[in-house]
PDB file of C-alpha atoms and ligand atoms in Angstrom:
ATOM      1  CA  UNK Y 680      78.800  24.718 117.619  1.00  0.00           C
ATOM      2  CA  UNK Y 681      79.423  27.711 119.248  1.00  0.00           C
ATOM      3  CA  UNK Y 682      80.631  31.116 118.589  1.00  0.00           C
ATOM      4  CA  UNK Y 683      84.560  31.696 118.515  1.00  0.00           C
ATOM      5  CA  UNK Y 684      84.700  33.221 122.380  1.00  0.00           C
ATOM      6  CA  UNK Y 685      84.318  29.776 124.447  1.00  0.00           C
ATOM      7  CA  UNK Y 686      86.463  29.450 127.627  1.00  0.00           C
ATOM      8  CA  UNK Y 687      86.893  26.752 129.808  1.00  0.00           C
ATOM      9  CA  UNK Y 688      84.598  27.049 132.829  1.00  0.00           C
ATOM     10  CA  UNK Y 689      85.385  23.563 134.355  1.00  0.00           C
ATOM     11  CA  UNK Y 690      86.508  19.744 134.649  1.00  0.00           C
ATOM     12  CA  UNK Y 691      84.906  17.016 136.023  1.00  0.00           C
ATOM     13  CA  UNK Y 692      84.966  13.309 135.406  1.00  0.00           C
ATOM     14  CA  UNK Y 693      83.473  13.406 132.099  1.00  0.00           C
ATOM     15  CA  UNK Y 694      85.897  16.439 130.580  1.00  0.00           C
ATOM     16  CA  UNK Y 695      86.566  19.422 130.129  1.00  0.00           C
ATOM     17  CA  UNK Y 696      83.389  22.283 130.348  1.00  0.00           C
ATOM     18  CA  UNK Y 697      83.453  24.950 128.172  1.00  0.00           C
ATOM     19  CA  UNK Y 698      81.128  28.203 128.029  1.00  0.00           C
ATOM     20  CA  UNK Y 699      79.859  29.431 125.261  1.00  0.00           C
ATOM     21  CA  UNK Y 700      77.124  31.405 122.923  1.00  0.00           C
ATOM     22  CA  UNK Y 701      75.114  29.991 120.174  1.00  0.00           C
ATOM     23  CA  UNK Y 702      74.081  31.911 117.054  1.00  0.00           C
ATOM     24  CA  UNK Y 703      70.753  33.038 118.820  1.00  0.00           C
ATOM     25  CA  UNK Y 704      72.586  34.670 121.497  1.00  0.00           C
ATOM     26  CA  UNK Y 705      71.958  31.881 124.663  1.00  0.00           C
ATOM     27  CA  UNK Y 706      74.696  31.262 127.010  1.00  0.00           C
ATOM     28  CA  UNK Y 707      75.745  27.332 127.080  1.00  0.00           C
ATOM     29  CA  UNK Y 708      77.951  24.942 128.305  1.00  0.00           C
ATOM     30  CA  UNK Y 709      79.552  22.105 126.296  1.00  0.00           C
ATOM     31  CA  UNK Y 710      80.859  19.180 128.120  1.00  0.00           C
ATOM     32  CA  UNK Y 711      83.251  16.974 125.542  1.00  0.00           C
ATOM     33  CA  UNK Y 712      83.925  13.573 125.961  1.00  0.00           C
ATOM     34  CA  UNK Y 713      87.182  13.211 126.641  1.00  0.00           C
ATOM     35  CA  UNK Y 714      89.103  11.157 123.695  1.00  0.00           C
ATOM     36  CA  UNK Y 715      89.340   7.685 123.522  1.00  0.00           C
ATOM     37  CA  UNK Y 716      92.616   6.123 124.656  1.00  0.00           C
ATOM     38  CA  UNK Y 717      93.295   3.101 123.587  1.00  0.00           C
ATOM     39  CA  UNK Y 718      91.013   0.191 124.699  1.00  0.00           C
ATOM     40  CA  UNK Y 719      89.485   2.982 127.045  1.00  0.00           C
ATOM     41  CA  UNK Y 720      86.625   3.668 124.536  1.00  0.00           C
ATOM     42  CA  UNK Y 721      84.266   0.515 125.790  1.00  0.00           C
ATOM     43  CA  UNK Y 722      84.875   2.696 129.314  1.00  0.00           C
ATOM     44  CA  UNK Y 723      84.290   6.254 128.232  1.00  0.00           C
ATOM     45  CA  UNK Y 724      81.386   4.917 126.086  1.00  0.00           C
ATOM     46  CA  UNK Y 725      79.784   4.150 129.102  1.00  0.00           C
ATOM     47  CA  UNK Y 726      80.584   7.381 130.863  1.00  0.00           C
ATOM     48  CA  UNK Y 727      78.621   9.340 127.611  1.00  0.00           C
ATOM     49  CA  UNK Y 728      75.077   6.808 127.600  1.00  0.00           C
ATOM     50  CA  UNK Y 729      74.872   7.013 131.523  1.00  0.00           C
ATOM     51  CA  UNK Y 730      75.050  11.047 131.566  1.00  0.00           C
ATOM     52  CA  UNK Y 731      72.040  10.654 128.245  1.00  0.00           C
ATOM     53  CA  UNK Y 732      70.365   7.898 129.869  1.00  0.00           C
ATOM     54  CA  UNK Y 733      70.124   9.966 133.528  1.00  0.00           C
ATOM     55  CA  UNK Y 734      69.692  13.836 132.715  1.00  0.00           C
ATOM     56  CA  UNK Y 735      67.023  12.836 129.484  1.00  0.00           C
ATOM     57  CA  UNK Y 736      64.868  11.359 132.048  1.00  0.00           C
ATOM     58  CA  UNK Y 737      65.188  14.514 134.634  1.00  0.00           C
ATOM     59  CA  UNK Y 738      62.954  17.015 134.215  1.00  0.00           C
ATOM     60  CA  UNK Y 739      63.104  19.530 136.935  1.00  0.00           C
ATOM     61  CA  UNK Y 740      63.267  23.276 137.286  1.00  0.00           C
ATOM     62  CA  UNK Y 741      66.268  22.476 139.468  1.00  0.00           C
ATOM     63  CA  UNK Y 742      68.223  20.286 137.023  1.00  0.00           C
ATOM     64  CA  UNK Y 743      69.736  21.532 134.350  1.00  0.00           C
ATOM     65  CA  UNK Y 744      68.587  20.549 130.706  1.00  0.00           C
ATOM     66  CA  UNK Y 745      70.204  18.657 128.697  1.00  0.00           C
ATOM     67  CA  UNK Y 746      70.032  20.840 124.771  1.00  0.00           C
ATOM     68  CA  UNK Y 747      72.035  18.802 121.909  1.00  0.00           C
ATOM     69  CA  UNK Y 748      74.371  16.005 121.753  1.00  0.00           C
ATOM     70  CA  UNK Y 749      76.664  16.103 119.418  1.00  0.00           C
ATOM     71  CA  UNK Y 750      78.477  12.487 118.197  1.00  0.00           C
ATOM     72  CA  UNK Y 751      81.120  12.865 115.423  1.00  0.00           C
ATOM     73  CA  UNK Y 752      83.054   9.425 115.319  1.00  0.00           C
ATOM     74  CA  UNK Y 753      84.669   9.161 118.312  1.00  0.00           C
ATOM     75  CA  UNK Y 754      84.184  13.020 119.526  1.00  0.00           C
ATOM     76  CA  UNK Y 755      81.104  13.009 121.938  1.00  0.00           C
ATOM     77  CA  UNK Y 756      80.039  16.374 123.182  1.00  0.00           C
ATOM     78  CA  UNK Y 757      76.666  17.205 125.584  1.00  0.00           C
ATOM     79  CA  UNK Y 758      75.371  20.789 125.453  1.00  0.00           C
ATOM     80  CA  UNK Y 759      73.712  22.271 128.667  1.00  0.00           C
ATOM     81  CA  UNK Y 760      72.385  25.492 129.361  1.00  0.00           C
ATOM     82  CA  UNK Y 761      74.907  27.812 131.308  1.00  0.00           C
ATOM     83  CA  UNK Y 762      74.048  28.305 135.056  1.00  0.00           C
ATOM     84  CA  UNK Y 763      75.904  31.220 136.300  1.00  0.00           C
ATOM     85  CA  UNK Y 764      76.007  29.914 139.914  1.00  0.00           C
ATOM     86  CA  UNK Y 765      78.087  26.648 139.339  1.00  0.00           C
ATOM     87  CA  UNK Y 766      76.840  23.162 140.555  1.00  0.00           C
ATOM     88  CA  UNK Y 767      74.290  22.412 142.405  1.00  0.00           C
ATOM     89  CA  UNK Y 768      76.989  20.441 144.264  1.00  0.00           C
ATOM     90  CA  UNK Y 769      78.059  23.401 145.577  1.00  0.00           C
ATOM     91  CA  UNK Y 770      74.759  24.496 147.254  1.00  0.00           C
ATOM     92  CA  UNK Y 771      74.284  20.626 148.646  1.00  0.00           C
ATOM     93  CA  UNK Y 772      77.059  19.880 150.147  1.00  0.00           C
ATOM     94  CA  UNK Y 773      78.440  21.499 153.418  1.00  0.00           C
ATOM     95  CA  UNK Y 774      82.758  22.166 152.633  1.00  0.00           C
ATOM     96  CA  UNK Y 775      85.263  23.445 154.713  1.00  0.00           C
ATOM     97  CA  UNK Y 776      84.718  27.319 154.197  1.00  0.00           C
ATOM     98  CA  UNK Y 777      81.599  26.858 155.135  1.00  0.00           C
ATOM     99  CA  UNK Y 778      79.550  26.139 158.440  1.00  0.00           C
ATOM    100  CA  UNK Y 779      76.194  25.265 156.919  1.00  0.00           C
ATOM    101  CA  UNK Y 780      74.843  24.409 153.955  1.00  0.00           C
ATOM    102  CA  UNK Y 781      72.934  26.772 151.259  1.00  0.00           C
ATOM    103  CA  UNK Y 782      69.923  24.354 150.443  1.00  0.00           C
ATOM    104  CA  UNK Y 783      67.714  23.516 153.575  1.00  0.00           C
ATOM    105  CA  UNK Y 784      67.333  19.960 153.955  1.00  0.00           C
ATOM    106  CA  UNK Y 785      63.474  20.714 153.411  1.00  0.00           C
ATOM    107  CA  UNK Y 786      64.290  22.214 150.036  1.00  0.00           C
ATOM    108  CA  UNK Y 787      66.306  19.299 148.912  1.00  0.00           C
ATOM    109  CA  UNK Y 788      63.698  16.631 149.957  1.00  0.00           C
ATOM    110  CA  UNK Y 789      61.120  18.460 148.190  1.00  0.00           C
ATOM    111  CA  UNK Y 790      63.266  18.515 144.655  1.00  0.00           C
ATOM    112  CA  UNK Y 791      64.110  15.120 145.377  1.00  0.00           C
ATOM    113  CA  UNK Y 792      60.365  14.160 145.700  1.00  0.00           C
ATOM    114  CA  UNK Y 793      59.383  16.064 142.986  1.00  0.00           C
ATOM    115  CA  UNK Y 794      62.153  14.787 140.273  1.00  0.00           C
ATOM    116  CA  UNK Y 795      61.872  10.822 141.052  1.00  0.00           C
TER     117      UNK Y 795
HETATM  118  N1  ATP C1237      75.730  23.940 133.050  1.00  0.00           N
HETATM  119  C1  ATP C1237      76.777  24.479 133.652  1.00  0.00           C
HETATM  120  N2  ATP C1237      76.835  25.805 133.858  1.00  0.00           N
HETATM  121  C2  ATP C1237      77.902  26.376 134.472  1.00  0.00           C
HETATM  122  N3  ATP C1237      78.977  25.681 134.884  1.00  0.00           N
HETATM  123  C3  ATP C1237      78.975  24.353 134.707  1.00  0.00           C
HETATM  124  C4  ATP C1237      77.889  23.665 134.089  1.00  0.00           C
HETATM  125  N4  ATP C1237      78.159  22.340 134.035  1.00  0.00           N
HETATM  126  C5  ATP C1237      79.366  22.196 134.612  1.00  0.00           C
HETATM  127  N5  ATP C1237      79.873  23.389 135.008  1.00  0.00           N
HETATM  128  C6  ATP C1237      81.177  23.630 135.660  1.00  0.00           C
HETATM  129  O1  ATP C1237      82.092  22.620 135.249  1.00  0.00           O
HETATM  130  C7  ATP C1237      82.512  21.838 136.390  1.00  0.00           C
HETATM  131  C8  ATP C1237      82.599  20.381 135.987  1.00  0.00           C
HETATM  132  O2  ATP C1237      81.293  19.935 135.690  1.00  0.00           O
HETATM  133  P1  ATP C1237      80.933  18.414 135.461  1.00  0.00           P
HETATM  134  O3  ATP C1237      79.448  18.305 135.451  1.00  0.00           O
HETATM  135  O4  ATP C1237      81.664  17.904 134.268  1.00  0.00           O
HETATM  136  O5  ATP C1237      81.570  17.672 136.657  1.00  0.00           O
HETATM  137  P2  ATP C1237      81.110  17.561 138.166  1.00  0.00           P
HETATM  138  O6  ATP C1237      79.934  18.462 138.431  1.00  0.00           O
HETATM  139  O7  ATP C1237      82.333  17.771 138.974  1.00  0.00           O
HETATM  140  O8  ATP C1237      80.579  16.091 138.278  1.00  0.00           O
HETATM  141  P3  ATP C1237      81.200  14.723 137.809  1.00  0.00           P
HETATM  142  O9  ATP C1237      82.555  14.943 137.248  1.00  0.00           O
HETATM  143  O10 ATP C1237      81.240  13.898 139.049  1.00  0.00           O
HETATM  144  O11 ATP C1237      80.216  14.233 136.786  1.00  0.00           O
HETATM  145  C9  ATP C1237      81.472  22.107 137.483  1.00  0.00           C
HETATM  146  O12 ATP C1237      82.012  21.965 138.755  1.00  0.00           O
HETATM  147  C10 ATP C1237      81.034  23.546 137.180  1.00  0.00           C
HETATM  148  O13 ATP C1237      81.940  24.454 137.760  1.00  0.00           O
END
């Protein structure tokens, strides 16, 4: 999928988030599914056709785009395009280091308005 130098960038509910390059040089991210365990595929299934189902019908300068998905039996893998500054969680949300948030509340209605 990708060249040889991926490294683990992240983990979230879906897996683990791996950076890496494809043959033409662009920086990515692959998300795999994590694997089955038993009688937990029905669940994880789910997990996989939601993430499809929402990001394919996103299309916003401010959301990420979904590139490939790759489905090899029961190995599932989505691949993004790498965005150096982490999720836009991060830029949404107020946490603890931090007294106000990145993204004025203007800014976020307006991507909100323009992506539903
Ligand atoms: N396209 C990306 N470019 C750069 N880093 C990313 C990208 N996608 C995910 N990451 C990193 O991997 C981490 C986990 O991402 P992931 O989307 O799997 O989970 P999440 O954002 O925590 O949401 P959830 O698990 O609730 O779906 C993120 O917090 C971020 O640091």
């Amino acid at each position: 999928m990708t060249n040889n130098n991926s490294h683990e960038v992240g983990r979230g509910a879906f897996g683990v988030v791996c950076k890496g390059k494809l043959q033409d040089g662009s920086d990515v991210v692959v998300k795999i599914l994590t694997e089955p365990k038993e009688n937990g595929d029905k669940e994880n299934s789910d997990v996989f056709i939601n993430e499809v189902a929402s990001i394919s019908k996103t299309a916003h300068v401010n959301v990420i785009k979904l590139l490939e998905l790759c489905l090899q039996r029961c190995r599932r893998a989505l691949i993004y395009e790498y965005m150096p500054k982490g999720s836009l969680e991060k830029f949404i949300f107020i946490n603890r280091s931090k007294t106000s948030r990145d993204l004025a509340w203007e800014k976020l209605l307006q991507i909100a308005i323009e992506i539903a």
